[in-house]
PDB file of C-alpha atoms and ligand atoms in Angstrom:
ATOM      1  CA  MET A1352    -106.873 -15.683-185.936  1.00  0.00           C
ATOM      2  CA  ALA A1353    -108.686 -17.545-188.661  1.00  0.00           C
ATOM      3  CA  TYR A1354    -106.573 -20.010-190.585  1.00  0.00           C
ATOM      4  CA  THR A1355    -106.617 -20.516-194.351  1.00  0.00           C
ATOM      5  CA  ARG A1356    -107.649 -23.512-196.423  1.00  0.00           C
ATOM      6  CA  LYS A1357    -105.663 -23.572-199.649  1.00  0.00           C
ATOM      7  CA  ASN A1358    -105.963 -25.050-203.107  1.00  0.00           C
ATOM      8  CA  VAL A1359    -104.059 -28.354-202.934  1.00  0.00           C
ATOM      9  CA  THR A1360    -102.065 -27.500-206.085  1.00  0.00           C
ATOM     10  CA  THR A1361    -100.509 -24.498-204.295  1.00  0.00           C
ATOM     11  CA  LEU A1362     -99.127 -26.434-201.290  1.00  0.00           C
ATOM     12  CA  THR A1363     -95.350 -26.419-200.945  1.00  0.00           C
ATOM     13  CA  ALA A1364     -93.421 -29.695-200.637  1.00  0.00           C
ATOM     14  CA  SER A1365     -93.246 -29.245-196.882  1.00  0.00           C
ATOM     15  CA  GLU A1366     -96.982 -28.437-196.586  1.00  0.00           C
ATOM     16  CA  ARG A1367     -97.790 -31.580-198.576  1.00  0.00           C
ATOM     17  CA  ARG A1368     -95.568 -33.706-196.340  1.00  0.00           C
ATOM     18  CA  ARG A1369     -97.082 -32.282-193.152  1.00  0.00           C
ATOM     19  CA  PHE A1370    -100.648 -32.798-194.371  1.00  0.00           C
ATOM     20  CA  VAL A1371     -99.965 -36.417-195.383  1.00  0.00           C
ATOM     21  CA  ASN A1372     -98.086 -37.158-192.145  1.00  0.00           C
ATOM     22  CA  ALA A1373    -100.910 -35.733-190.030  1.00  0.00           C
ATOM     23  CA  LEU A1374    -103.451 -37.947-191.857  1.00  0.00           C
ATOM     24  CA  LEU A1375    -101.262 -41.018-191.302  1.00  0.00           C
ATOM     25  CA  GLU A1376    -100.883 -40.183-187.608  1.00  0.00           C
ATOM     26  CA  VAL A1377    -104.654 -39.679-187.120  1.00  0.00           C
ATOM     27  CA  LYS A1378    -105.108 -43.072-188.792  1.00  0.00           C
ATOM     28  CA  ARG A1379    -102.421 -44.678-186.599  1.00  0.00           C
ATOM     29  CA  ARG A1380    -104.157 -43.356-183.468  1.00  0.00           C
ATOM     30  CA  GLY A1381    -107.415 -45.058-184.522  1.00  0.00           C
ATOM     31  CA  GLU A1382    -109.248 -41.727-184.817  1.00  0.00           C
ATOM     32  CA  TYR A1383    -109.596 -41.880-188.594  1.00  0.00           C
ATOM     33  CA  ASP A1384    -111.672 -45.056-188.578  1.00  0.00           C
ATOM     34  CA  ALA A1385    -114.174 -43.399-186.226  1.00  0.00           C
ATOM     35  CA  PHE A1386    -114.764 -40.778-188.954  1.00  0.00           C
ATOM     36  CA  VAL A1387    -115.403 -43.553-191.483  1.00  0.00           C
ATOM     37  CA  ARG A1388    -117.856 -45.193-189.036  1.00  0.00           C
ATOM     38  CA  THR A1389    -119.765 -41.935-188.451  1.00  0.00           C
ATOM     39  CA  HIS A1390    -120.162 -41.351-192.190  1.00  0.00           C
ATOM     40  CA  VAL A1391    -121.359 -44.948-192.763  1.00  0.00           C
ATOM     41  CA  ASP A1392    -123.863 -44.532-189.899  1.00  0.00           C
ATOM     42  CA  TYR A1393    -125.235 -41.283-191.394  1.00  0.00           C
ATOM     43  CA  TYR A1394    -125.551 -42.596-194.955  1.00  0.00           C
ATOM     44  CA  THR A1395    -129.363 -42.630-194.697  1.00  0.00           C
ATOM     45  CA  SER A1396    -131.155 -42.093-198.016  1.00  0.00           C
ATOM     46  CA  ASP A1397    -134.578 -40.580-198.576  1.00  0.00           C
ATOM     47  CA  GLY A1398    -135.948 -44.028-199.444  1.00  0.00           C
ATOM     48  CA  GLU A1399    -135.379 -45.043-195.821  1.00  0.00           C
ATOM     49  CA  LYS A1400    -137.268 -44.036-192.687  1.00  0.00           C
ATOM     50  CA  GLY A1401    -135.932 -41.647-190.077  1.00  0.00           C
ATOM     51  CA  LEU A1402    -134.040 -38.384-189.857  1.00  0.00           C
ATOM     52  CA  ARG A1403    -131.663 -37.485-192.697  1.00  0.00           C
ATOM     53  CA  ALA A1404    -128.931 -35.253-191.324  1.00  0.00           C
ATOM     54  CA  ALA A1405    -126.073 -35.749-193.781  1.00  0.00           C
ATOM     55  CA  HIS A1406    -127.299 -36.607-197.297  1.00  0.00           C
ATOM     56  CA  MET A1407    -130.336 -35.937-199.492  1.00  0.00           C
ATOM     57  CA  CYS A1408    -131.376 -33.147-197.143  1.00  0.00           C
ATOM     58  CA  PRO A1409    -130.886 -29.418-196.395  1.00  0.00           C
ATOM     59  CA  SER A1410    -128.238 -30.101-193.749  1.00  0.00           C
ATOM     60  CA  PHE A1411    -125.951 -31.835-196.278  1.00  0.00           C
ATOM     61  CA  LEU A1412    -123.742 -28.716-196.197  1.00  0.00           C
ATOM     62  CA  PRO A1413    -123.631 -27.933-192.441  1.00  0.00           C
ATOM     63  CA  TRP A1414    -123.294 -31.633-191.556  1.00  0.00           C
ATOM     64  CA  HIS A1415    -120.217 -32.000-193.761  1.00  0.00           C
ATOM     65  CA  ARG A1416    -118.896 -28.592-192.624  1.00  0.00           C
ATOM     66  CA  ARG A1417    -118.850 -29.780-189.015  1.00  0.00           C
ATOM     67  CA  PHE A1418    -117.520 -33.225-190.031  1.00  0.00           C
ATOM     68  CA  LEU A1419    -114.594 -31.566-191.849  1.00  0.00           C
ATOM     69  CA  LEU A1420    -113.896 -29.301-188.873  1.00  0.00           C
ATOM     70  CA  ASP A1421    -113.663 -32.354-186.591  1.00  0.00           C
ATOM     71  CA  LEU A1422    -111.136 -34.046-188.896  1.00  0.00           C
ATOM     72  CA  GLU A1423    -109.236 -30.797-189.363  1.00  0.00           C
ATOM     73  CA  ASN A1424    -109.018 -30.409-185.570  1.00  0.00           C
ATOM     74  CA  ALA A1425    -107.689 -33.966-185.289  1.00  0.00           C
ATOM     75  CA  LEU A1426    -105.026 -33.131-187.895  1.00  0.00           C
ATOM     76  CA  ARG A1427    -104.152 -29.879-186.087  1.00  0.00           C
ATOM     77  CA  ARG A1428    -103.698 -31.723-182.783  1.00  0.00           C
ATOM     78  CA  VAL A1429    -100.947 -33.648-184.589  1.00  0.00           C
ATOM     79  CA  ASP A1430     -99.481 -30.620-186.404  1.00  0.00           C
ATOM     80  CA  SER A1431    -100.957 -27.166-185.748  1.00  0.00           C
ATOM     81  CA  SER A1432     -99.675 -25.849-189.100  1.00  0.00           C
ATOM     82  CA  VAL A1433    -101.968 -28.170-191.082  1.00  0.00           C
ATOM     83  CA  THR A1434    -105.280 -27.087-192.631  1.00  0.00           C
ATOM     84  CA  LEU A1435    -107.510 -29.021-195.022  1.00  0.00           C
ATOM     85  CA  PRO A1436    -106.649 -28.316-198.654  1.00  0.00           C
ATOM     86  CA  TYR A1437    -109.336 -28.359-201.338  1.00  0.00           C
ATOM     87  CA  TRP A1438    -109.404 -29.936-204.805  1.00  0.00           C
ATOM     88  CA  ASP A1439    -110.891 -27.706-207.492  1.00  0.00           C
ATOM     89  CA  TRP A1440    -112.143 -30.387-209.881  1.00  0.00           C
ATOM     90  CA  THR A1441    -113.351 -27.741-212.344  1.00  0.00           C
ATOM     91  CA  ARG A1442    -109.683 -26.887-213.011  1.00  0.00           C
ATOM     92  CA  ASP A1443    -107.554 -29.847-211.974  1.00  0.00           C
ATOM     93  CA  ARG A1444    -108.932 -32.603-214.154  1.00  0.00           C
ATOM     94  CA  SER A1445    -105.898 -34.759-214.940  1.00  0.00           C
ATOM     95  CA  ILE A1446    -105.602 -38.239-213.424  1.00  0.00           C
ATOM     96  CA  THR A1447    -101.833 -37.852-213.036  1.00  0.00           C
ATOM     97  CA  ALA A1448    -101.469 -34.322-211.581  1.00  0.00           C
ATOM     98  CA  ALA A1449    -102.252 -33.073-208.033  1.00  0.00           C
ATOM     99  CA  PRO A1450    -103.940 -34.357-205.936  1.00  0.00           C
ATOM    100  CA  TRP A1451    -103.085 -37.748-207.543  1.00  0.00           C
ATOM    101  CA  THR A1452     -99.319 -37.484-207.066  1.00  0.00           C
ATOM    102  CA  ALA A1453     -97.005 -39.611-204.904  1.00  0.00           C
ATOM    103  CA  ASP A1454     -96.403 -36.683-202.512  1.00  0.00           C
ATOM    104  CA  LEU A1455    -100.158 -36.250-201.914  1.00  0.00           C
ATOM    105  CA  LEU A1456    -102.864 -38.896-202.326  1.00  0.00           C
ATOM    106  CA  GLY A1457    -101.142 -41.314-204.731  1.00  0.00           C
ATOM    107  CA  GLY A1458    -102.484 -42.308-208.117  1.00  0.00           C
ATOM    108  CA  ASN A1459    -105.163 -44.346-209.809  1.00  0.00           C
ATOM    109  CA  GLY A1460    -105.927 -47.949-208.875  1.00  0.00           C
ATOM    110  CA  ARG A1461    -104.263 -50.732-210.866  1.00  0.00           C
ATOM    111  CA  ARG A1462    -106.251 -52.293-213.686  1.00  0.00           C
ATOM    112  CA  SER A1463    -106.764 -55.782-212.229  1.00  0.00           C
ATOM    113  CA  ASP A1464    -108.527 -54.937-208.953  1.00  0.00           C
ATOM    114  CA  ARG A1465    -108.398 -51.108-208.711  1.00  0.00           C
ATOM    115  CA  GLN A1466    -106.048 -51.242-205.728  1.00  0.00           C
ATOM    116  CA  VAL A1467    -104.057 -48.017-205.232  1.00  0.00           C
ATOM    117  CA  THR A1468    -100.384 -49.033-205.277  1.00  0.00           C
ATOM    118  CA  THR A1469     -98.630 -45.637-205.286  1.00  0.00           C
ATOM    119  CA  GLY A1470     -98.271 -42.878-202.713  1.00  0.00           C
ATOM    120  CA  PRO A1471     -98.712 -42.761-198.927  1.00  0.00           C
ATOM    121  CA  PHE A1472    -102.151 -44.448-198.850  1.00  0.00           C
ATOM    122  CA  ALA A1473    -101.248 -47.568-200.847  1.00  0.00           C
ATOM    123  CA  TYR A1474    -102.079 -50.789-198.983  1.00  0.00           C
ATOM    124  CA  GLY A1475     -98.500 -52.015-199.433  1.00  0.00           C
ATOM    125  CA  THR A1476     -97.143 -49.256-197.186  1.00  0.00           C
ATOM    126  CA  GLY A1477     -98.867 -50.900-194.207  1.00  0.00           C
ATOM    127  CA  HIS A1478    -100.131 -47.482-193.040  1.00  0.00           C
ATOM    128  CA  TRP A1479    -103.551 -47.400-194.675  1.00  0.00           C
ATOM    129  CA  THR A1480    -105.437 -50.639-194.044  1.00  0.00           C
ATOM    130  CA  LEU A1481    -109.204 -50.106-194.313  1.00  0.00           C
ATOM    131  CA  LYS A1482    -110.785 -51.245-191.038  1.00  0.00           C
ATOM    132  CA  VAL A1483    -114.322 -49.862-191.416  1.00  0.00           C
ATOM    133  CA  ASN A1484    -115.865 -50.606-194.799  1.00  0.00           C
ATOM    134  CA  VAL A1485    -119.108 -51.500-196.524  1.00  0.00           C
ATOM    135  CA  THR A1486    -117.298 -54.302-198.371  1.00  0.00           C
ATOM    136  CA  ASP A1487    -114.603 -56.627-197.015  1.00  0.00           C
ATOM    137  CA  GLY A1488    -111.905 -54.703-198.927  1.00  0.00           C
ATOM    138  CA  LYS A1489    -108.822 -53.812-196.869  1.00  0.00           C
ATOM    139  CA  ALA A1490    -106.995 -51.895-199.618  1.00  0.00           C
ATOM    140  CA  LEU A1491    -107.926 -48.444-200.918  1.00  0.00           C
ATOM    141  CA  THR A1492    -109.338 -48.616-204.463  1.00  0.00           C
ATOM    142  CA  ARG A1493    -109.864 -46.021-207.222  1.00  0.00           C
ATOM    143  CA  ASP A1494    -111.017 -46.029-210.832  1.00  0.00           C
ATOM    144  CA  LEU A1495    -110.355 -42.430-211.883  1.00  0.00           C
ATOM    145  CA  GLY A1496    -112.574 -41.435-214.798  1.00  0.00           C
ATOM    146  CA  ARG A1497    -114.079 -44.968-214.915  1.00  0.00           C
ATOM    147  CA  ALA A1498    -112.039 -46.060-217.954  1.00  0.00           C
ATOM    148  CA  ALA A1499    -114.370 -48.935-218.867  1.00  0.00           C
ATOM    149  CA  ASN A1500    -117.398 -46.639-218.938  1.00  0.00           C
ATOM    150  CA  PRO A1501    -115.973 -43.113-218.906  1.00  0.00           C
ATOM    151  CA  ILE A1502    -117.593 -40.196-217.147  1.00  0.00           C
ATOM    152  CA  GLN A1503    -116.363 -36.599-217.019  1.00  0.00           C
ATOM    153  CA  LEU A1504    -115.828 -34.411-213.986  1.00  0.00           C
ATOM    154  CA  PRO A1505    -118.451 -31.672-213.592  1.00  0.00           C
ATOM    155  CA  THR A1506    -117.721 -28.502-215.546  1.00  0.00           C
ATOM    156  CA  ARG A1507    -117.284 -24.980-214.269  1.00  0.00           C
ATOM    157  CA  SER A1508    -120.623 -23.996-215.825  1.00  0.00           C
ATOM    158  CA  GLU A1509    -122.411 -26.871-214.111  1.00  0.00           C
ATOM    159  CA  LEU A1510    -121.042 -25.701-210.765  1.00  0.00           C
ATOM    160  CA  GLN A1511    -121.940 -22.102-211.630  1.00  0.00           C
ATOM    161  CA  SER A1512    -125.541 -23.074-212.343  1.00  0.00           C
ATOM    162  CA  ALA A1513    -125.822 -24.342-208.754  1.00  0.00           C
ATOM    163  CA  LEU A1514    -124.206 -21.165-207.379  1.00  0.00           C
ATOM    164  CA  ASP A1515    -126.607 -19.012-209.400  1.00  0.00           C
ATOM    165  CA  ASP A1516    -129.673 -20.343-207.564  1.00  0.00           C
ATOM    166  CA  PRO A1517    -130.391 -17.773-204.818  1.00  0.00           C
ATOM    167  CA  VAL A1518    -132.619 -20.151-202.812  1.00  0.00           C
ATOM    168  CA  TYR A1519    -130.702 -22.399-200.404  1.00  0.00           C
ATOM    169  CA  ASP A1520    -133.046 -25.396-200.610  1.00  0.00           C
ATOM    170  CA  ALA A1521    -136.685 -26.079-201.442  1.00  0.00           C
ATOM    171  CA  SER A1522    -139.507 -28.508-200.781  1.00  0.00           C
ATOM    172  CA  PRO A1523    -139.558 -31.515-200.830  1.00  0.00           C
ATOM    173  CA  TRP A1524    -136.096 -31.040-199.247  1.00  0.00           C
ATOM    174  CA  ASP A1525    -134.783 -34.367-200.555  1.00  0.00           C
ATOM    175  CA  SER A1526    -132.981 -35.850-203.565  1.00  0.00           C
ATOM    176  CA  THR A1527    -135.878 -34.883-205.851  1.00  0.00           C
ATOM    177  CA  ALA A1528    -135.790 -31.129-205.136  1.00  0.00           C
ATOM    178  CA  THR A1529    -135.444 -29.404-208.510  1.00  0.00           C
ATOM    179  CA  ARG A1530    -134.911 -25.926-207.081  1.00  0.00           C
ATOM    180  CA  GLY A1531    -132.309 -24.778-204.607  1.00  0.00           C
ATOM    181  CA  PHE A1532    -128.534 -24.493-204.355  1.00  0.00           C
ATOM    182  CA  ARG A1533    -128.201 -27.480-201.995  1.00  0.00           C
ATOM    183  CA  ASN A1534    -129.500 -30.232-204.302  1.00  0.00           C
ATOM    184  CA  LYS A1535    -127.950 -28.667-207.404  1.00  0.00           C
ATOM    185  CA  LEU A1536    -124.613 -28.892-205.581  1.00  0.00           C
ATOM    186  CA  GLU A1537    -125.226 -32.273-203.887  1.00  0.00           C
ATOM    187  CA  GLY A1538    -126.174 -33.420-207.353  1.00  0.00           C
ATOM    188  CA  TRP A1539    -129.210 -35.664-207.385  1.00  0.00           C
ATOM    189  CA  GLY A1540    -130.489 -34.947-210.881  1.00  0.00           C
ATOM    190  CA  THR A1541    -133.200 -36.348-213.068  1.00  0.00           C
ATOM    191  CA  GLY A1542    -132.767 -39.078-215.660  1.00  0.00           C
ATOM    192  CA  SER A1543    -130.973 -42.367-215.149  1.00  0.00           C
ATOM    193  CA  GLY A1544    -127.340 -43.400-214.865  1.00  0.00           C
ATOM    194  CA  SER A1545    -124.472 -41.041-215.353  1.00  0.00           C
ATOM    195  CA  VAL A1546    -126.510 -38.036-216.612  1.00  0.00           C
ATOM    196  CA  SER A1547    -128.294 -37.895-213.251  1.00  0.00           C
ATOM    197  CA  TRP A1548    -125.095 -37.430-211.226  1.00  0.00           C
ATOM    198  CA  ARG A1549    -124.133 -33.802-210.934  1.00  0.00           C
ATOM    199  CA  ASN A1550    -121.451 -31.793-209.126  1.00  0.00           C
ATOM    200  CA  HIS A1551    -120.798 -33.506-205.726  1.00  0.00           C
ATOM    201  CA  ASN A1552    -122.233 -36.881-206.749  1.00  0.00           C
ATOM    202  CA  ARG A1553    -120.505 -36.896-210.125  1.00  0.00           C
ATOM    203  CA  VAL A1554    -117.101 -36.416-208.485  1.00  0.00           C
ATOM    204  CA  HIS A1555    -117.679 -39.401-206.176  1.00  0.00           C
ATOM    205  CA  ARG A1556    -118.604 -41.464-209.284  1.00  0.00           C
ATOM    206  CA  TRP A1557    -115.605 -40.178-211.254  1.00  0.00           C
ATOM    207  CA  VAL A1558    -113.112 -41.221-208.539  1.00  0.00           C
ATOM    208  CA  GLY A1559    -114.801 -44.615-208.226  1.00  0.00           C
ATOM    209  CA  GLY A1560    -113.606 -47.442-205.966  1.00  0.00           C
ATOM    210  CA  ASP A1561    -114.097 -46.646-202.295  1.00  0.00           C
ATOM    211  CA  MET A1562    -115.491 -43.189-203.104  1.00  0.00           C
ATOM    212  CA  LEU A1563    -118.700 -44.810-204.389  1.00  0.00           C
ATOM    213  CA  GLY A1564    -120.376 -45.741-201.103  1.00  0.00           C
ATOM    214  CA  GLY A1565    -120.992 -44.843-197.492  1.00  0.00           C
ATOM    215  CA  ALA A1566    -117.363 -45.635-196.603  1.00  0.00           C
ATOM    216  CA  SER A1567    -116.046 -43.015-199.065  1.00  0.00           C
ATOM    217  CA  VAL A1568    -114.164 -41.370-196.171  1.00  0.00           C
ATOM    218  CA  ASN A1569    -111.615 -44.207-196.544  1.00  0.00           C
ATOM    219  CA  ASP A1570    -110.219 -42.297-199.535  1.00  0.00           C
ATOM    220  CA  PRO A1571    -108.572 -39.115-198.211  1.00  0.00           C
ATOM    221  CA  VAL A1572    -109.705 -37.315-201.372  1.00  0.00           C
ATOM    222  CA  PHE A1573    -113.098 -37.273-199.623  1.00  0.00           C
ATOM    223  CA  TRP A1574    -111.846 -34.353-197.476  1.00  0.00           C
ATOM    224  CA  LEU A1575    -110.378 -32.404-200.420  1.00  0.00           C
ATOM    225  CA  HIS A1576    -113.596 -32.859-202.384  1.00  0.00           C
ATOM    226  CA  HIS A1577    -115.821 -31.810-199.495  1.00  0.00           C
ATOM    227  CA  ALA A1578    -113.562 -28.860-198.639  1.00  0.00           C
ATOM    228  CA  PHE A1579    -114.156 -27.601-202.191  1.00  0.00           C
ATOM    229  CA  LEU A1580    -117.928 -28.060-201.739  1.00  0.00           C
ATOM    230  CA  ASP A1581    -117.762 -26.230-198.419  1.00  0.00           C
ATOM    231  CA  TYR A1582    -115.948 -23.420-200.236  1.00  0.00           C
ATOM    232  CA  GLN A1583    -118.868 -23.254-202.689  1.00  0.00           C
ATOM    233  CA  TRP A1584    -121.319 -22.773-199.820  1.00  0.00           C
ATOM    234  CA  TYR A1585    -119.088 -19.940-198.574  1.00  0.00           C
ATOM    235  CA  ARG A1586    -119.098 -18.438-202.108  1.00  0.00           C
ATOM    236  CA  TRP A1587    -122.878 -18.874-202.438  1.00  0.00           C
ATOM    237  CA  GLN A1588    -123.416 -17.065-199.128  1.00  0.00           C
ATOM    238  CA  ARG A1589    -121.326 -14.120-200.336  1.00  0.00           C
ATOM    239  CA  ALA A1590    -123.169 -14.001-203.668  1.00  0.00           C
ATOM    240  CA  HIS A1591    -126.650 -14.091-202.105  1.00  0.00           C
ATOM    241  CA  THR A1592    -126.318 -12.166-198.839  1.00  0.00           C
ATOM    242  CA  SER A1593    -130.054 -11.837-198.224  1.00  0.00           C
ATOM    243  CA  HIS A1594    -130.541 -15.627-198.385  1.00  0.00           C
ATOM    244  CA  ARG A1595    -129.926 -18.170-195.663  1.00  0.00           C
ATOM    245  CA  TYR A1596    -130.164 -21.832-194.751  1.00  0.00           C
ATOM    246  CA  LEU A1597    -133.664 -23.237-195.290  1.00  0.00           C
ATOM    247  CA  PRO A1598    -135.987 -24.455-193.914  1.00  0.00           C
ATOM    248  CA  ALA A1599    -136.088 -21.787-191.209  1.00  0.00           C
ATOM    249  CA  ASN A1600    -138.775 -23.747-189.354  1.00  0.00           C
ATOM    250  CA  PRO A1601    -139.463 -27.491-189.053  1.00  0.00           C
ATOM    251  CA  PRO A1602    -142.076 -28.920-191.474  1.00  0.00           C
ATOM    252  CA  GLY A1603    -145.541 -28.934-189.917  1.00  0.00           C
ATOM    253  CA  ALA A1604    -147.932 -31.745-189.046  1.00  0.00           C
ATOM    254  CA  GLY A1605    -148.940 -33.728-192.112  1.00  0.00           C
ATOM    255  CA  ASP A1606    -145.797 -32.804-194.038  1.00  0.00           C
ATOM    256  CA  LYS A1607    -144.012 -35.940-195.241  1.00  0.00           C
ATOM    257  CA  GLN A1608    -140.686 -34.424-194.209  1.00  0.00           C
ATOM    258  CA  GLN A1609    -141.723 -33.821-190.594  1.00  0.00           C
ATOM    259  CA  GLY A1610    -139.095 -35.373-188.343  1.00  0.00           C
ATOM    260  CA  ARG A1611    -136.939 -36.259-191.334  1.00  0.00           C
ATOM    261  CA  ILE A1612    -134.942 -33.060-191.903  1.00  0.00           C
ATOM    262  CA  VAL A1613    -133.152 -30.513-189.724  1.00  0.00           C
ATOM    263  CA  ALA A1614    -134.430 -26.918-189.710  1.00  0.00           C
ATOM    264  CA  ARG A1615    -132.190 -23.906-189.100  1.00  0.00           C
ATOM    265  CA  LEU A1616    -132.517 -23.894-185.303  1.00  0.00           C
ATOM    266  CA  GLN A1617    -132.796 -27.641-184.708  1.00  0.00           C
ATOM    267  CA  LYS A1618    -129.975 -29.832-183.452  1.00  0.00           C
ATOM    268  CA  LEU A1619    -127.808 -31.546-186.017  1.00  0.00           C
ATOM    269  CA  PRO A1620    -126.762 -35.043-184.875  1.00  0.00           C
ATOM    270  CA  PRO A1621    -124.345 -36.451-183.830  1.00  0.00           C
ATOM    271  CA  TRP A1622    -123.405 -32.992-182.541  1.00  0.00           C
ATOM    272  CA  ASN A1623    -125.213 -30.587-180.267  1.00  0.00           C
ATOM    273  CA  VAL A1624    -125.141 -27.789-182.872  1.00  0.00           C
ATOM    274  CA  THR A1625    -127.633 -26.100-185.211  1.00  0.00           C
ATOM    275  CA  PRO A1626    -127.251 -25.371-188.920  1.00  0.00           C
ATOM    276  CA  GLU A1627    -127.477 -21.690-187.948  1.00  0.00           C
ATOM    277  CA  SER A1628    -124.355 -21.985-185.785  1.00  0.00           C
ATOM    278  CA  LEU A1629    -122.458 -23.320-188.816  1.00  0.00           C
ATOM    279  CA  GLU A1630    -123.522 -20.656-191.305  1.00  0.00           C
ATOM    280  CA  ASP A1631    -120.687 -18.264-190.467  1.00  0.00           C
ATOM    281  CA  VAL A1632    -117.325 -19.898-189.776  1.00  0.00           C
ATOM    282  CA  SER A1633    -115.213 -16.915-190.892  1.00  0.00           C
ATOM    283  CA  ARG A1634    -113.706 -16.605-187.404  1.00  0.00           C
ATOM    284  CA  ILE A1635    -112.406 -20.206-187.719  1.00  0.00           C
ATOM    285  CA  TYR A1636    -111.164 -20.387-191.310  1.00  0.00           C
ATOM    286  CA  THR A1637    -111.303 -18.741-194.716  1.00  0.00           C
ATOM    287  CA  TYR A1638    -110.491 -19.916-198.244  1.00  0.00           C
ATOM    288  CA  ALA A1639    -107.636 -18.806-200.489  1.00  0.00           C
TER     289      ALA A1639
HETATM  290 CU1   CU B2176    -121.117 -37.566-197.075  1.00  0.00          CU
HETATM  291 CU1   CU B2177    -119.699 -36.655-200.600  1.00  0.00          CU
END
């Protein structure tokens, strides 16, 4: 039986407690920091050499889909009733309401150093010390809305404009692709500074603190954000049933992207799976 991923605002008090407790237990077991390490290791940009499996590439969506499933399985080994909730940032835009409440992820960082001091993931609890990071910070930090230089969460119409593109991804298959659902959702736009961050990227910028870099997994909102993005892929597939993951075939000789992106039937590292095998997960989970 497929399980259901729910909107975080609809979780009951007991569902919230079980989700938080499962995260804390996965962290206590040392498994959580391995997820942070994997994400740091796969934070390759298109300015660097080598294969891009996770970001600035077609497999952005299947890579994170599998990454979320691995974390969700770790949570479900602790408590089989838990599923990953999602945060709909087109609707839930307050910095004091869910998911930023003391019974979920805790609130904004304090003014002086952006350290999160409320909720289950505050450094002071002793249960959420950052062990894998791209800085030497040990405490979770946030700067919701970037008060000193405010940015807004993406709007519903901005998300819809990504969903309306029937083509999954397009050449040059990187952060400069101007056509295709994948980059419109991942959100590498044109222009400079805040106008260039769309959808997925804009939300990372809006949360700020640890969500800004390769170690963004240190903030548990990472999973709620990416669950919502995964839900958008699921919605896109249902809106454009004759379209699929692209590219279907690896780029040919002489193509700059040869060996740098993962085609539909190629293996997606660090797993032994193809993007094709991750296109339909309806037997594992659905969204409500
Ligand atoms: Cu990522
Ligand atoms: Cu992300």
